């Protein structure tokens, strides 16, 4: 028998097994050829197609071509053929992905035009049909309330239901959104490390083939690096040793926005009269983010949040520097050999604003150029010191643009406008399509 595989992506495959048995029988009444073509799908279903003429043609061709040797009548009368491996050509680039908003119009538009190989919508099951060669990144929250036993059981059940999946554990645990924690998990570094351990252990035990993503901070900055260090320390503590902890991490997952980090002055999780992402929930602890201390043990100097202007949020040089810093952090923490995924990023200044919002706006043309600049960098950035050796020392393995269909009066970067009927392709969306058109499909991205 031969296995014919048609690969649709990293985890989707269809096994086909064909056999052609040509049995030659002679009787005084007549000569006959009986054949049976058996199609096995996924190892168990058989479909018989007894078409005498077509089967005869196949068998004669195989004998004449030398693939099947004629045998004496007294010898074994069944010959098994081994057909060559067949692979369906890739149609997407696994490095590129898109983040989409399920509740907005445009969520179900065709992804084929963008040739992306990844899709995320912050759920654990997509609300739309995805092409077979598109990786769906499943997301599990670590937000409150969190019961270890209940969440572990929930995660294990999901892992068994979707074996071989990619999991982002937590979504921006280091920040809040407009002070309400609507989209972000908003937990301390220690809480994130512990909750990651609970979920990752449950998934790994239920499905050893699952791929687990650690981190998911809103942006790679000094404040967030300290957050990740404390979360990693807690993960190691709960795991018992570093080796076990690192075994629960298959890839590092970060977001790569460029946002203001003005301090939460009232320690209530709300950014006081400022825009951006704010600081982690535990930032105002007197010691956790301290660099140097006074003789009495009090904090002398502290890691400061980045204070940015709107124009700096689409600065390609700042973007490059942050990605390089993230890889350096991974190197410093013995994580160089882990793939790095940017599971959400873009330029968030909207192209339009409503009177009640009065937001700073940015033309689509500027955001589109920023997107192209990031694509050019991410496709080519390498480092022989900090890059992933298994991927040609590339700094980043996969990246997901935000977004497919966000409201344009809230955020920038939308490929489709959900507030037109039907949703219309934006200048940014057309730029994305034009960029991808000449690129060769790519598969096999790590992990």
Coordinates of C-alpha atoms in Angstrom, one line a residue, residues 211-214 246-252 338-339 447:
X211 CA 1.9 24.1 21.1
X212 CA 1.9 26.6 24.0
X213 CA 2.6 30.4 23.8
X214 CA 3.9 32.3 26.8
X246 CA 10.7 25.8 29.6
X247 CA 9.2 22.5 28.5
X248 CA 5.8 24.2 28.9
X249 CA 6.8 27.0 26.5
X250 CA 6.8 26.2 22.8
X251 CA 6.9 29.8 21.6
X252 CA 7.0 33.3 23.0
X338 CA 12.1 29.3 21.2
X339 CA 10.2 30.8 18.2
X447 CA 7.1 25.7 16.1

